[in-house]
JSON list of C-alpha atoms in Angstrom, two decimals:
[
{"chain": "A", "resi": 1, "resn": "UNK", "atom": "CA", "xyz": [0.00, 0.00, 0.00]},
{"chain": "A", "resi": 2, "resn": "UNK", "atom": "CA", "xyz": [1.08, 3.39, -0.56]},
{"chain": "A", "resi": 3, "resn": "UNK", "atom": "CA", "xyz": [1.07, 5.95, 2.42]},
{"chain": "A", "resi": 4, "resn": "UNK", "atom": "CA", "xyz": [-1.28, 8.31, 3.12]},
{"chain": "A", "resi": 5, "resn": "UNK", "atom": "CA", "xyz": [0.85, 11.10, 2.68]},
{"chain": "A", "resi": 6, "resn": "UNK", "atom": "CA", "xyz": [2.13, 10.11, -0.78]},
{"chain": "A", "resi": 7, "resn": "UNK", "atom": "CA", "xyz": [-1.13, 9.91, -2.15]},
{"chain": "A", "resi": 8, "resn": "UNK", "atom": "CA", "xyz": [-2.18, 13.29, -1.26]},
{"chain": "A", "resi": 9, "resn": "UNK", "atom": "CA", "xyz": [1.24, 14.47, -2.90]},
{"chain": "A", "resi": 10, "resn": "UNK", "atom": "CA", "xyz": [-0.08, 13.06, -5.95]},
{"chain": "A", "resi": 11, "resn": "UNK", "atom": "CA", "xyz": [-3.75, 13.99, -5.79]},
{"chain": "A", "resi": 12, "resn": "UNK", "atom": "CA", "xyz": [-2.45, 17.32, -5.00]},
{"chain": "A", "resi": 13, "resn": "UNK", "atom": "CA", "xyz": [-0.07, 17.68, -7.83]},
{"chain": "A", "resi": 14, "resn": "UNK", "atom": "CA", "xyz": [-2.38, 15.91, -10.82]},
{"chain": "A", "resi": 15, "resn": "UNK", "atom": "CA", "xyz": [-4.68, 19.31, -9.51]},
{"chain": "A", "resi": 16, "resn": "UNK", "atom": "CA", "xyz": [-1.87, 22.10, -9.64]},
{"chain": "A", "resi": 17, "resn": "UNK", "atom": "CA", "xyz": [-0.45, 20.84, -12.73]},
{"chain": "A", "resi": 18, "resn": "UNK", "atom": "CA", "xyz": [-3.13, 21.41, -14.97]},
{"chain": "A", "resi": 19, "resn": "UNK", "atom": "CA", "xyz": [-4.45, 25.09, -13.27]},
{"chain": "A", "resi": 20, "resn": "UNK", "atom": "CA", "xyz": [-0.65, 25.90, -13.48]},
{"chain": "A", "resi": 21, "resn": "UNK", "atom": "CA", "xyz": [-0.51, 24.95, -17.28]},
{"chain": "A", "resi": 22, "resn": "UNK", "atom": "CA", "xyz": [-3.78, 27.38, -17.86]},
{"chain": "A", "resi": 23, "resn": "UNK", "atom": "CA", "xyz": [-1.88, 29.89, -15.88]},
{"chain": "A", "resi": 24, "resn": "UNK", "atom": "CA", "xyz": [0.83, 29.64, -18.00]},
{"chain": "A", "resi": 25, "resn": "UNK", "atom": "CA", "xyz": [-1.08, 29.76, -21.27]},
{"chain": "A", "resi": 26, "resn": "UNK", "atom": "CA", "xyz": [-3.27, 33.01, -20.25]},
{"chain": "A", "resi": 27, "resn": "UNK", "atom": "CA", "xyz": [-0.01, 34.40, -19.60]},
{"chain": "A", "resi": 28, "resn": "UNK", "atom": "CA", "xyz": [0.18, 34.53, -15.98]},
{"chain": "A", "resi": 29, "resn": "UNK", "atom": "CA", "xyz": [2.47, 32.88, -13.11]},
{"chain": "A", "resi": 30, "resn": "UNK", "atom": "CA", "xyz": [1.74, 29.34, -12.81]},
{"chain": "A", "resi": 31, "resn": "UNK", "atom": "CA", "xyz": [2.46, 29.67, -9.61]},
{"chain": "A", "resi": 32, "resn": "UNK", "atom": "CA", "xyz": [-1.19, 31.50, -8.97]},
{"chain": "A", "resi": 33, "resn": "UNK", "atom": "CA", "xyz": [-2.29, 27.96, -9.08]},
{"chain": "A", "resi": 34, "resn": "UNK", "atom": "CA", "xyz": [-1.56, 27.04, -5.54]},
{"chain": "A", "resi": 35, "resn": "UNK", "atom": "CA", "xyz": [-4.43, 29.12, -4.42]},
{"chain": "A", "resi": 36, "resn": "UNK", "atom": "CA", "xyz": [-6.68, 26.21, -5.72]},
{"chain": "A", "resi": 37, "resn": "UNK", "atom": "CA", "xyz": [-5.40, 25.04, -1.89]},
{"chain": "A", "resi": 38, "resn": "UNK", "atom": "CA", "xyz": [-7.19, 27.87, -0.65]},
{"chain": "A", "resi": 39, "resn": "UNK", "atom": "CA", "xyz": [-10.15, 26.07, 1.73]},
{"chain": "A", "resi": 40, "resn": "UNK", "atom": "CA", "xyz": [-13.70, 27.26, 0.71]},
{"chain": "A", "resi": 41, "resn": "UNK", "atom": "CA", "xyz": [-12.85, 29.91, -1.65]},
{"chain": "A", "resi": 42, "resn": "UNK", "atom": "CA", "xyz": [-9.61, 29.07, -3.78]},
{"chain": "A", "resi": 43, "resn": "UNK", "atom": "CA", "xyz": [-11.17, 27.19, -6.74]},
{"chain": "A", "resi": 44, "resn": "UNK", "atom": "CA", "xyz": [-13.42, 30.05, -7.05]},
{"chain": "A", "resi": 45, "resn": "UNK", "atom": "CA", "xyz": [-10.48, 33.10, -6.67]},
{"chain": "A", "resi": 46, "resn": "UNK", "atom": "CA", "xyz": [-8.86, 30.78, -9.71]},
{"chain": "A", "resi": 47, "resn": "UNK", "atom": "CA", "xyz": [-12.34, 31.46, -11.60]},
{"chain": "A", "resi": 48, "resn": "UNK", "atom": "CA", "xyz": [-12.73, 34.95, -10.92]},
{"chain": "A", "resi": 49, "resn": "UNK", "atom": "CA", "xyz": [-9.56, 35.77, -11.93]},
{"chain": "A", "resi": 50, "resn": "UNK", "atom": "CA", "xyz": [-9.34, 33.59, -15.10]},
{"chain": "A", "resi": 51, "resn": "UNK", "atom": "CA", "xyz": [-12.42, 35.30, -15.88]},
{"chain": "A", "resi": 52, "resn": "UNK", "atom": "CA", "xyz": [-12.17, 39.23, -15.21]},
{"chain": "A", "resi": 53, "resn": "UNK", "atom": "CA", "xyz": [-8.38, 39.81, -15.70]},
{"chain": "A", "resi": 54, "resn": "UNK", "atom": "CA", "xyz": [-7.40, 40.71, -19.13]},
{"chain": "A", "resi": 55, "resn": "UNK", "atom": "CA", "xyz": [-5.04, 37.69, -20.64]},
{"chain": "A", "resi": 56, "resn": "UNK", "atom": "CA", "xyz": [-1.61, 39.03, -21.62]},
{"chain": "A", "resi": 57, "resn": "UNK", "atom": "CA", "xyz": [-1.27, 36.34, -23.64]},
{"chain": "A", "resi": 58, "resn": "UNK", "atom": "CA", "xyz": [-4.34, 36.99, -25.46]},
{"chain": "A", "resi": 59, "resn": "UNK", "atom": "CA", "xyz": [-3.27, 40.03, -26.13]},
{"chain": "A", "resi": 60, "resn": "UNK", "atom": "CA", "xyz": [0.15, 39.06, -28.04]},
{"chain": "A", "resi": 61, "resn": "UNK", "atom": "CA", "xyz": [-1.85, 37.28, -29.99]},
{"chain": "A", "resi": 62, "resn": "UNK", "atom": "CA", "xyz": [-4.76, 39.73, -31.17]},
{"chain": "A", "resi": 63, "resn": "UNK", "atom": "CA", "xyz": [-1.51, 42.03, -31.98]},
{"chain": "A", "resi": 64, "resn": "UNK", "atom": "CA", "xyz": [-0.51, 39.77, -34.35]},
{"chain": "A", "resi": 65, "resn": "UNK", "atom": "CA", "xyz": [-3.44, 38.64, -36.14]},
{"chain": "A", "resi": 66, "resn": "UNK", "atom": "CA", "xyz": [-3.15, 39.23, -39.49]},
{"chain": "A", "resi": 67, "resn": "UNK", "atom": "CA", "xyz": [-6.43, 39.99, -40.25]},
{"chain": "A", "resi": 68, "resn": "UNK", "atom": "CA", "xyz": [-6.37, 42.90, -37.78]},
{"chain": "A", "resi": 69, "resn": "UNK", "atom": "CA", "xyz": [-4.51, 44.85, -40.84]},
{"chain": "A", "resi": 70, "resn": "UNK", "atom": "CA", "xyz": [-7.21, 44.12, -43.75]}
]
């Protein structure tokens, strides 16, 4: 059997690997993602903020859209 702390090590990281990965790609710190640890109210800071904060990485990319210059 595998001890009970290992197995929250790995529940724990297949959670903050993924939010830290969509942190990445929306051009934020993936290290934002450990607030998904937050009791009660992290998973829903991680929404809000996802959701209401303009994406730097979006941006880079509407800047070079080449349809922008037609």
């Amino acid at each position: 059997m595998i001890p009970e702390f290992v197995q929250i090590v790995i529940v724990a990281l297949m959670i903050v690997i993924p939010v830290g990965v969509i942190y990445n790609k929306a051009g934020f710190h993936p290290a934002w993602a450990l607030l998904v640890f937050l009791p009660g109210f992290g998973l829903l800071l991680i929404f809000l903020q996802l959701a209401l904060m303009p994406w730097s990485a979006h941006k880079d990319q509407a800047e070079k859209a080449p349809w922008k210059s037609l």
